[in-house]
XYZ file of C-alpha atoms in Angstrom:
620
model
C 32.235 -26.799 11.607
C 30.953 -23.434 10.381
C 29.840 -22.802 13.959
C 33.404 -21.623 14.463
C 32.463 -18.631 12.391
C 28.765 -18.109 12.938
C 28.378 -18.957 16.601
C 30.238 -16.849 19.155
C 33.843 -17.029 17.989
C 35.496 -18.955 20.793
C 33.436 -17.271 23.503
C 31.616 -19.702 25.782
C 27.925 -19.406 24.955
C 26.635 -21.339 27.944
C 24.734 -19.425 30.571
C 22.200 -20.820 32.983
C 20.449 -19.870 36.163
C 21.582 -23.199 37.589
C 25.208 -23.334 38.680
C 28.198 -25.508 38.023
C 29.226 -27.892 40.795
C 31.908 -30.452 41.546
C 29.988 -33.153 39.654
C 30.063 -31.114 36.436
C 33.706 -30.027 36.740
C 35.113 -32.445 34.136
C 32.289 -31.872 31.642
C 32.456 -28.101 32.137
C 36.185 -28.122 31.477
C 35.658 -29.790 28.111
C 32.765 -27.446 27.326
C 34.772 -24.319 28.174
C 37.561 -25.592 25.943
C 35.015 -25.957 23.113
C 35.585 -29.718 23.049
C 31.889 -30.412 22.713
C 32.197 -34.056 21.711
C 33.930 -34.901 24.988
C 31.726 -32.511 26.957
C 28.558 -34.232 25.728
C 29.903 -37.627 26.793
C 30.658 -36.362 30.319
C 27.277 -34.634 30.756
C 25.606 -37.821 29.519
C 27.381 -39.774 32.262
C 25.812 -37.438 34.834
C 22.379 -38.073 33.313
C 22.929 -41.831 33.370
C 24.017 -41.667 37.030
C 20.971 -39.671 38.081
C 22.958 -36.483 38.768
C 21.351 -34.285 36.102
C 19.517 -31.035 36.735
C 18.446 -28.067 34.602
C 22.048 -26.933 34.236
C 23.273 -30.309 32.964
C 20.355 -30.596 30.539
C 21.062 -27.144 29.170
C 24.807 -27.748 28.853
C 24.142 -31.018 27.074
C 21.661 -29.298 24.746
C 24.100 -26.456 24.034
C 26.879 -28.909 23.265
C 24.695 -30.608 20.664
C 23.486 -27.205 19.434
C 27.106 -26.227 18.734
C 27.680 -29.494 16.886
C 24.347 -29.071 15.076
C 23.050 -32.416 16.247
C 19.451 -31.261 16.077
C 17.766 -34.418 17.328
C 19.823 -34.571 20.514
C 19.630 -30.789 20.985
C 15.813 -30.882 20.845
C 15.708 -33.794 23.308
C 17.797 -32.005 25.919
C 16.319 -28.526 25.400
C 12.917 -30.103 26.052
C 14.165 -31.333 29.417
C 16.071 -28.125 30.188
C 13.062 -25.868 29.588
C 11.053 -27.737 32.199
C 13.274 -25.850 34.639
C 13.996 -22.134 34.827
C 16.245 -20.995 31.947
C 17.423 -17.797 30.292
C 15.641 -16.375 27.228
C 18.348 -17.434 24.755
C 17.770 -21.092 25.636
C 14.169 -20.830 24.437
C 15.339 -19.130 21.248
C 17.848 -21.917 20.519
C 15.211 -24.521 21.303
C 12.882 -22.854 18.773
C 15.659 -22.834 16.169
C 16.278 -26.544 16.579
C 12.548 -27.309 16.406
C 12.311 -25.451 13.103
C 15.181 -27.509 11.764
C 13.141 -30.686 12.200
C 10.018 -29.032 10.794
C 8.093 -28.606 14.067
C 7.045 -25.002 13.386
C 4.005 -24.958 15.668
C 6.052 -26.097 18.670
C 8.826 -23.687 17.639
C 6.308 -20.831 17.782
C 5.430 -21.793 21.363
C 9.075 -21.502 22.348
C 9.405 -18.221 20.446
C 6.416 -16.874 22.363
C 8.209 -17.762 25.602
C 11.392 -16.122 24.308
C 9.458 -12.981 23.285
C 7.799 -12.725 26.691
C 11.214 -12.851 28.389
C 12.988 -10.512 25.930
C 10.263 -8.254 24.474
C 12.730 -5.614 23.253
C 14.857 -8.077 21.301
C 14.547 -7.430 17.537
C 14.081 -11.161 16.984
C 11.165 -11.136 19.418
C 9.620 -8.069 17.788
C 9.894 -9.593 14.304
C 8.251 -12.775 15.519
C 5.358 -10.965 17.231
C 4.756 -8.875 14.095
C 4.716 -11.889 11.793
C 4.529 -15.215 13.654
C 3.280 -17.229 10.651
C 5.917 -16.175 8.166
C 6.967 -19.656 6.997
C 4.291 -20.077 4.249
C 5.401 -16.795 2.667
C 8.972 -18.074 2.405
C 7.866 -21.446 1.048
C 5.684 -19.772 -1.601
C 8.514 -17.683 -3.053
C 9.417 -18.219 -6.692
C 12.183 -20.787 -7.114
C 15.202 -18.908 -8.502
C 17.952 -21.533 -8.398
C 18.599 -25.189 -9.025
C 20.788 -26.583 -6.227
C 23.019 -29.653 -6.637
C 25.683 -31.174 -4.392
C 29.266 -31.046 -5.668
C 31.295 -34.272 -5.854
C 34.347 -32.459 -4.457
C 32.742 -32.407 -0.987
C 34.329 -34.892 1.412
C 33.083 -36.787 4.460
C 34.420 -33.899 6.577
C 33.274 -30.278 6.698
C 33.604 -28.386 3.405
C 32.265 -24.857 3.054
C 32.861 -21.253 2.018
C 33.349 -21.900 -1.718
C 34.018 -18.904 -3.978
C 34.937 -18.984 -7.685
C 37.516 -16.621 -9.188
C 38.218 -17.182 -12.872
C 38.193 -20.960 -13.183
C 39.551 -21.652 -9.700
C 37.278 -22.544 -6.804
C 38.592 -21.783 -3.308
C 37.003 -23.356 -0.246
C 37.632 -24.373 3.342
C 37.805 -28.012 4.431
C 38.631 -30.268 7.359
C 39.509 -33.151 5.020
C 43.184 -33.370 6.026
C 43.568 -36.776 7.690
C 47.062 -36.181 9.057
C 46.177 -33.219 11.235
C 45.209 -33.141 14.905
C 41.460 -33.210 15.468
C 39.693 -30.172 16.841
C 37.703 -30.830 19.996
C 34.700 -28.745 18.973
C 33.679 -31.144 16.245
C 36.072 -34.048 16.449
C 37.321 -33.181 12.949
C 40.780 -32.031 11.786
C 41.641 -28.336 11.725
C 40.471 -26.350 8.709
C 42.632 -25.616 5.673
C 42.199 -23.627 2.469
C 41.882 -25.658 -0.753
C 41.496 -24.880 -4.437
C 40.109 -26.798 -7.399
C 39.986 -26.036 -11.127
C 36.539 -25.778 -12.698
C 36.482 -27.111 -16.273
C 34.211 -25.737 -19.000
C 32.125 -28.883 -18.576
C 31.418 -27.908 -14.971
C 33.546 -30.657 -13.430
C 36.208 -29.972 -10.798
C 39.775 -31.186 -10.431
C 41.088 -32.919 -7.313
C 41.334 -30.211 -4.609
C 44.804 -29.228 -3.433
C 45.707 -27.341 -0.229
C 47.160 -23.824 -0.374
C 50.273 -24.699 1.586
C 51.640 -21.158 1.418
C 48.671 -19.923 3.466
C 47.682 -22.869 5.653
C 49.008 -23.077 9.211
C 48.709 -25.794 11.832
C 45.516 -24.109 13.086
C 42.283 -23.059 11.349
C 42.513 -21.208 8.019
C 39.834 -20.002 5.596
C 37.552 -18.908 4.005
C 39.116 -16.489 1.481
C 38.324 -13.595 -0.854
C 40.477 -12.337 -3.728
C 40.792 -8.931 -5.382
C 39.599 -8.392 -8.954
C 43.153 -8.292 -10.326
C 43.894 -11.611 -8.603
C 46.980 -10.283 -6.806
C 45.664 -9.836 -3.265
C 43.987 -12.387 -1.041
C 42.247 -11.878 2.301
C 41.587 -14.874 4.505
C 40.534 -15.957 7.981
C 43.029 -17.644 10.273
C 43.660 -18.365 13.926
C 45.217 -15.494 15.841
C 47.901 -17.910 17.064
C 49.747 -17.240 13.803
C 50.545 -13.729 15.107
C 50.801 -14.661 18.774
C 47.470 -13.200 19.824
C 45.673 -15.228 22.494
C 44.435 -15.112 26.063
C 45.394 -17.531 28.809
C 42.678 -19.368 30.701
C 44.629 -20.343 33.826
C 41.716 -22.250 35.354
C 41.378 -24.604 32.390
C 45.060 -24.332 31.414
C 43.978 -23.184 27.998
C 45.214 -20.681 25.422
C 42.211 -18.999 23.838
C 42.762 -17.748 20.323
C 40.465 -15.813 18.042
C 39.708 -15.762 14.353
C 41.558 -12.935 12.660
C 41.916 -11.581 9.138
C 45.082 -11.678 7.067
C 46.171 -10.571 3.638
C 48.820 -11.897 1.248
C 50.071 -11.047 -2.240
C 50.545 -13.212 -5.339
C 54.070 -14.182 -6.366
C 54.006 -16.602 -9.278
C 51.732 -19.419 -8.180
C 52.331 -18.830 -4.460
C 50.901 -16.439 -1.908
C 53.565 -14.524 0.022
C 54.012 -11.624 2.405
C 51.240 -12.671 4.797
C 50.207 -9.756 7.039
C 47.552 -9.343 9.728
C 44.960 -6.607 9.245
C 45.501 -3.638 11.591
C 42.210 -4.049 13.480
C 42.840 -7.672 14.550
C 42.562 -8.228 18.284
C 42.845 -10.883 20.973
C 39.648 -9.435 22.463
C 37.329 -10.385 19.618
C 37.200 -12.373 16.381
C 36.999 -11.440 12.713
C 36.290 -13.829 9.875
C 34.691 -14.557 6.492
C 36.060 -11.671 4.411
C 34.558 -10.548 1.095
C 36.200 -7.830 -0.998
C 34.096 -5.639 -3.299
C 34.938 -5.862 -7.000
C 36.067 -2.214 -7.010
C 38.492 -3.086 -4.226
C 37.324 -0.249 -2.007
C 35.409 -2.134 0.694
C 36.068 -5.288 2.701
C 33.079 -6.974 4.346
C 33.569 -9.429 7.206
C 31.906 -10.877 10.296
C 32.931 -10.071 13.850
C 31.819 -9.964 17.461
C 33.820 -6.777 18.063
C 32.433 -4.078 20.383
C 29.461 -2.356 18.783
C 27.894 -5.589 17.525
C 24.114 -5.835 17.865
C 24.240 -9.547 18.603
C 26.712 -12.371 19.027
C 28.279 -11.945 15.592
C 27.532 -9.121 13.139
C 28.523 -8.169 9.621
C 30.876 -5.228 9.308
C 32.666 -3.335 6.555
C 35.879 -1.358 6.329
C 37.034 1.032 3.636
C 40.317 0.300 1.856
C 42.581 2.964 0.361
C 45.623 1.289 -1.108
C 47.320 -0.371 1.846
C 45.434 1.731 4.406
C 42.265 0.656 6.194
C 39.563 2.857 7.652
C 37.570 2.293 10.822
C 35.277 -0.780 10.752
C 31.561 0.068 10.488
C 28.638 -2.085 11.587
C 26.079 -2.635 8.804
C 23.244 -1.910 11.211
C 19.833 -3.444 11.990
C 18.695 -4.001 8.396
C 21.377 -6.711 8.240
C 22.269 -7.559 11.831
C 20.151 -8.831 14.729
C 20.675 -9.891 18.320
C 21.367 -13.320 16.866
C 24.292 -14.137 14.573
C 24.966 -12.918 11.037
C 27.972 -14.088 9.081
C 29.414 -15.191 5.732
C 28.916 -11.938 3.835
C 29.465 -11.958 0.072
C 29.338 -8.740 -1.902
C 28.234 -9.248 -5.517
C 29.856 -7.853 -8.656
C 27.555 -4.820 -8.612
C 29.195 -3.697 -5.310
C 25.675 -3.305 -3.926
C 23.980 -6.694 -3.479
C 25.068 -8.404 -0.271
C 24.372 -12.066 0.508
C 24.766 -13.259 4.100
C 23.708 -15.947 6.569
C 21.586 -15.243 9.636
C 20.219 -17.211 12.551
C 18.458 -14.159 13.976
C 16.112 -13.255 11.141
C 12.917 -15.133 10.349
C 13.951 -18.246 8.442
C 13.148 -21.885 7.858
C 15.514 -23.133 10.556
C 19.156 -22.954 11.531
C 20.980 -20.414 9.381
C 19.287 -19.089 6.253
C 20.744 -17.090 3.375
C 19.459 -13.549 2.809
C 20.140 -10.845 0.270
C 19.925 -7.069 0.538
C 20.622 -4.153 -1.794
C 22.859 -1.893 0.266
C 22.246 1.000 -2.124
C 18.540 1.052 -1.280
C 16.651 1.389 1.987
C 15.043 -2.024 1.590
C 14.869 -4.916 4.027
C 16.901 -8.101 3.718
C 15.029 -10.825 1.827
C 15.069 -14.546 2.609
C 16.158 -16.365 -0.569
C 13.657 -19.177 -0.037
C 13.950 -22.783 -1.153
C 15.988 -24.564 -2.416
C 18.772 -22.189 -1.314
C 17.406 -22.425 2.221
C 16.150 -25.473 4.073
C 15.276 -26.376 7.648
C 19.015 -27.032 8.198
C 22.002 -24.661 8.241
C 22.443 -22.914 4.891
C 25.199 -20.342 4.562
C 28.180 -18.996 2.591
C 26.315 -18.179 -0.635
C 28.575 -16.717 -3.340
C 27.943 -15.949 -7.005
C 30.164 -15.699 -10.060
C 28.421 -13.511 -12.639
C 30.803 -14.352 -15.508
C 30.165 -18.093 -15.140
C 26.524 -17.554 -14.082
C 26.883 -19.958 -11.170
C 26.658 -19.669 -7.423
C 27.913 -21.813 -4.561
C 26.276 -22.611 -1.283
C 27.278 -24.404 1.906
C 24.763 -26.480 3.836
C 24.474 -29.386 6.249
C 21.150 -30.472 4.728
C 22.687 -33.891 4.032
C 24.013 -34.251 7.573
C 27.448 -32.714 7.047
C 28.719 -29.320 5.894
C 28.959 -29.753 2.116
C 29.307 -27.504 -0.918
C 26.505 -27.164 -3.454
C 26.243 -25.442 -6.796
C 23.412 -22.956 -7.279
C 22.451 -22.449 -10.922
C 20.022 -19.584 -11.645
C 16.707 -20.521 -13.173
C 16.285 -18.044 -15.982
C 13.226 -15.987 -15.125
C 11.877 -12.555 -15.922
C 10.136 -10.241 -13.496
C 7.509 -8.795 -15.829
C 6.083 -5.441 -14.786
C 2.833 -4.365 -16.457
C 1.586 -0.779 -16.203
C -2.043 -0.203 -17.283
C -2.851 3.291 -18.542
C -5.580 5.346 -20.198
C -4.587 5.453 -23.890
C -6.038 8.958 -24.343
C -4.942 10.747 -21.166
C -1.938 8.628 -20.160
C -3.281 8.334 -16.622
C -2.681 5.121 -14.708
C -5.581 2.692 -14.320
C -5.890 0.947 -10.948
C -8.164 -2.080 -10.471
C -7.713 -3.283 -14.037
C -7.852 -7.045 -14.604
C -4.571 -8.244 -16.100
C -3.685 -11.763 -17.244
C -0.456 -13.227 -18.601
C -1.035 -15.718 -21.428
C 1.385 -18.183 -22.992
C 1.960 -18.861 -26.684
C -0.843 -21.461 -26.706
C -3.255 -18.892 -25.249
C -3.353 -20.558 -21.825
C -3.991 -18.045 -19.050
C -1.144 -18.573 -16.572
C -2.008 -16.001 -13.940
C -4.500 -13.192 -13.370
C -3.983 -10.202 -11.099
C -5.538 -6.791 -10.438
C -3.486 -3.636 -10.968
C -2.614 -1.751 -7.778
C -3.148 1.940 -7.054
C -0.211 2.709 -9.332
C -1.682 0.712 -12.196
C 1.003 -1.938 -11.783
C 0.903 -5.748 -11.872
C 3.951 -8.006 -11.480
C 4.345 -11.456 -12.990
C 7.202 -13.971 -12.968
C 7.682 -15.653 -16.362
C 10.305 -17.866 -17.980
C 13.151 -16.530 -20.091
C 13.123 -16.754 -23.884
C 9.409 -17.506 -24.198
C 6.692 -15.567 -25.977
C 3.831 -14.274 -23.822
C 0.999 -11.795 -24.159
C -0.816 -9.597 -21.690
C -4.608 -9.299 -21.640
C -5.929 -6.207 -19.890
C -9.543 -5.166 -19.224
C -11.303 -2.534 -17.145
C -14.871 -1.250 -16.957
C -15.285 1.725 -19.265
C -12.334 0.742 -21.456
C -11.799 -1.490 -24.439
C -9.964 -4.673 -23.485
C -6.826 -5.409 -25.439
C -3.965 -7.857 -25.931
C -0.321 -6.753 -25.757
C 2.556 -8.948 -26.979
C 5.539 -9.632 -24.718
C 8.771 -10.270 -26.597
C 11.213 -12.971 -25.567
C 13.543 -11.787 -22.817
C 16.507 -13.091 -20.848
C 15.553 -10.848 -17.933
C 16.043 -10.153 -15.204
C 13.243 -7.626 -15.737
C 10.909 -6.495 -18.509
C 8.305 -3.746 -18.596
C 5.114 -3.587 -20.651
C 2.811 -0.574 -20.865
C -0.803 -1.567 -21.566
C -2.771 1.485 -22.764
C -6.544 0.906 -22.872
C -8.868 2.974 -25.029
C -11.926 4.443 -23.302
C -15.052 2.833 -24.696
C -16.608 4.990 -27.407
C -19.375 3.017 -29.108
C -21.563 4.119 -32.001
C -25.184 4.011 -30.833
C -27.873 4.750 -33.396
C -31.597 4.929 -32.713
C -31.926 1.311 -33.856
C -28.711 -0.498 -33.010
C -25.375 -0.579 -31.200
C -22.564 -0.827 -33.755
C -19.601 -3.010 -32.791
C -16.693 -4.437 -34.703
C -17.199 -8.018 -35.954
C -17.530 -10.614 -33.213
C -15.216 -13.316 -34.510
C -15.562 -16.993 -33.746
C -13.135 -19.799 -34.454
C -13.949 -21.907 -37.501
C -16.956 -24.166 -36.895
C -17.111 -23.151 -33.209
C -19.459 -21.064 -31.120
C -17.420 -20.303 -27.968
C -16.534 -16.691 -27.282
C -12.874 -15.878 -28.026
C -10.823 -13.361 -26.048
C -11.009 -10.912 -28.963
C -14.766 -11.370 -29.100
C -15.043 -10.814 -25.355
C -13.160 -7.523 -25.615
C -15.673 -6.295 -28.209
C -18.710 -7.544 -26.282
C -17.423 -5.705 -23.212
C -18.265 -2.495 -25.077
C -21.881 -3.635 -25.378
C -21.904 -4.525 -21.680
C -20.589 -1.064 -20.789
C -23.266 0.682 -22.877
C -25.987 -1.412 -21.248
C -24.620 -0.666 -17.766
C -24.616 3.032 -18.553
C -28.264 2.866 -19.702
C -30.219 0.337 -17.665
C -33.335 0.836 -19.851
C -31.755 -0.652 -22.979
C -33.099 -4.002 -24.196
C -31.036 -5.697 -26.905
C -31.726 -8.376 -29.507
C -28.572 -10.047 -30.888
C -28.729 -11.387 -34.447
C -26.007 -13.740 -35.678
C -25.394 -14.306 -39.392
C -23.184 -16.625 -41.437
C -21.789 -16.336 -44.933
C -23.329 -18.151 -47.904
C -21.166 -21.261 -47.715
C -22.639 -24.471 -46.296
C -26.187 -25.768 -46.114
C -29.101 -23.712 -44.833
C -29.694 -26.130 -41.942
C -26.065 -26.187 -40.841
C -25.638 -22.406 -40.993
C -28.875 -21.809 -39.126
C -27.805 -24.118 -36.303
C -24.286 -22.668 -36.123
C -25.456 -19.056 -36.080
C -28.057 -19.815 -33.418
C -25.388 -21.374 -31.150
C -23.218 -18.302 -31.638
C -26.099 -15.951 -30.865
C -26.849 -17.818 -27.649
C -23.146 -17.835 -26.660
C -23.091 -14.080 -27.201
C -26.156 -13.624 -24.985
C -24.713 -15.842 -22.254
C -21.466 -13.867 -22.197
C -23.309 -10.555 -21.766
C -25.440 -12.028 -18.961
C -22.286 -13.362 -17.269
C -20.997 -9.795 -17.054
C -23.883 -8.698 -14.860
C -26.614 -7.803 -17.375
C -30.105 -9.126 -16.578
C -31.257 -11.928 -18.854
C -34.490 -9.967 -19.359
C -32.537 -7.283 -21.200
C -30.899 -9.371 -23.921
C -31.940 -12.194 -26.216
C -30.575 -13.589 -29.437
C -31.218 -15.730 -32.456
C -29.286 -17.128 -35.390
C -30.395 -16.375 -38.951
C -27.853 -18.469 -40.837
C -27.440 -17.171 -44.402
C -31.026 -15.971 -44.758
C -30.141 -12.251 -44.481
C -26.944 -11.778 -46.460
C -25.582 -8.249 -46.370
C -23.745 -8.685 -49.666
C -25.332 -10.663 -52.487
C -22.520 -12.262 -54.466
C -21.745 -15.352 -56.538
C -18.942 -16.191 -56.255
C -17.988 -14.141 -53.173
C -14.571 -12.812 -52.226
C -13.104 -13.402 -48.754
C -13.935 -9.797 -47.906
C -17.555 -10.278 -48.954
C -17.826 -13.504 -46.937
C -16.429 -11.599 -43.951
C -19.056 -8.884 -44.288
C -21.799 -11.478 -44.331
C -20.437 -13.193 -41.161
C -21.623 -10.603 -38.698
C -23.480 -9.933 -35.505
C -26.023 -7.174 -35.082
C -27.235 -5.702 -31.804
C -30.641 -4.170 -32.306
C -32.216 -1.864 -29.749
C -35.598 -3.345 -28.902
C -36.398 -0.854 -26.190
C-alpha cells in the first residue's frame, strides 16, 4: 500500500517498446486506473489463451511489482526481458531479484540496465561498487526490531510517536470501499496511546481528519497544536479527467489543521498543492522552520524525490529539492527529520540497498553521503517510514518483511563509537601504524586494529562496560589505557606512548621487573610491553647478544624455584624471538633462589619483589 507514496504517485509507470492492442484493452484499462489486482487477472487470461507477448509479460510484471508480489514479478520480468524492453524494466527486475536474495542474478540485470542507461546515477553507483551487499551486511547492528501487535491484516505504516500518542496510517477499516491498486480499503489516520510498559491501546481513527479517500501519514509540530498530513486532492476538488478511461485522476496533496480541544479543525491545503503532481509524507522539523516531504513535482531527479520548504508563521517559501546526495533517478520518500533538525531518515529504491526500499540516514549539516542503516532495519523486502522519538528512546519502522505492510518498533542497542588517538607522549605528534587493541574487563582482546595516518583507530563497544586500550609501536613503550563506562554515543581516548629510552650499561640492559602471574610462566601484557624495549634495543644494534637470567624469591623449595625460573627464562627468550630477533642472539636460564639480591630472614614483600627479577646480560 505504501506504493501509493513511493512509486509514481498516480502516474502510470508502464512503458514498453511493444504496443497495446485490442486484446489488451480491458487489462490496460484496469492498469491505467491503478486497479492492479484486476489488471493482473486480465493479463493472465491473455497468457492462458496464448495471446501474450513482451508487452503483456511486462504489464503483468509491473502490476505485481506495484503490489509487491515479488515471486510473480520475478516470474514475469524473466519472460519480459527475453524480448526487447526499456532500461527501467531491467532495473525493476534487479530490484525484485534482490528481494528474494538472488544478488548474483540481480547484478546481471543491473549490468544490462547500466549498459542501456550509463549516465543514470543508479547505474554509475552500481558500476563503481557492484559488490556492495557484504559491506551492508557487515555493519554493526544498532537496533533491535520487533513487530507491534497493533498491526492488522491490512496495510499499516508511517508510525510516528508524539508524547505518548502514536499516529499511523492504516487500511484496516472494513466498512470502506476497496481501492483497486491493492484490493484493500482506503487509508485512514489512526492513533494509539503508548503506555509506560510499552504496550499500545486499541487504535482509533482520527475522524476529524479522515475523508472518504486516502489520508495519512502525519507530522505534528513541537507544541502539538499544528498537524500536517497527506490526503487525496479530491478533498479540495483537484483532479484531472481521463476521458478515455472515464476516470478522475487525483493526486496526493498536503494539508494542515490546528488543535481545538481533542479535535483537529480548520483543515487547509498547502499553497503549493497541484493537480499536476503529488506531495506526501510530511515531516516537520522540531524548530518548526522546515517541512520535509516527498513529491514528483517538476525539478525531481527521479520518479519521486524528497523536498523541503521553509515555514515562517503561516507563510511558506518555495519548495527546494534536497539534491543528489539524497535523491536518485529512482524513488525516495518517507522523510523524517530528527530532533537535532539535522539528521534525516528516508526510504530509497534508487540507492544501493538489500532489496526493495531501504532506510538511509544523512546529516544534512555535513557534506557526507547517505548511509544505509543495515540490518535489521533493512531487509531484502520493502523497509521504509523510519521515525525516532528521542525522549522515549524508541523508533518505528514500516516493512512488508512478513508479507504485509506492518509496523515495527526499533529499539537502539546501546553502543559507543570509541575513537582512539595514538600520540608521542613527549612531542604530542600523532603516531600512525601503531597496533591498538580493545580489551574487556576479563582481559580478553576483542579487536585489534592499526592506527591510520592520523593516528586514529575506531572501535564499537557496548555501553556501560569497562574496557581498556592496549597500544604498541616500534620505538615506543607499549601501554594500557583505561576506558571508563559510557552511555555513548561516542567516547574519545588519547593514548600517549613514551619513546623507548632504556638504560644500557657495558654489562647489561636494565629493564623494569618482568612480572609473571603467580605460579605461571606465560608472558603477561605488562611483561610484553617491557620486553618490547629489549627488542627495540636489539633491533637498533644487531651485534648485541643477550643472556636472560630469571630469579625467584626465597620462598619454596630449591627444585621448584629452579624449574619455575627456568620456564620463565625460556618464555622470555621465546617472546623476544617471536618479535623478529634471531634465536642465535638470545638465550636464557633460570637460577631459582640461588642468587638472591637481598639476603633476608624473614623478608618483607618489597625484599621478595627485589629478589624476583630478570636480568639481561650483554654477552657480546
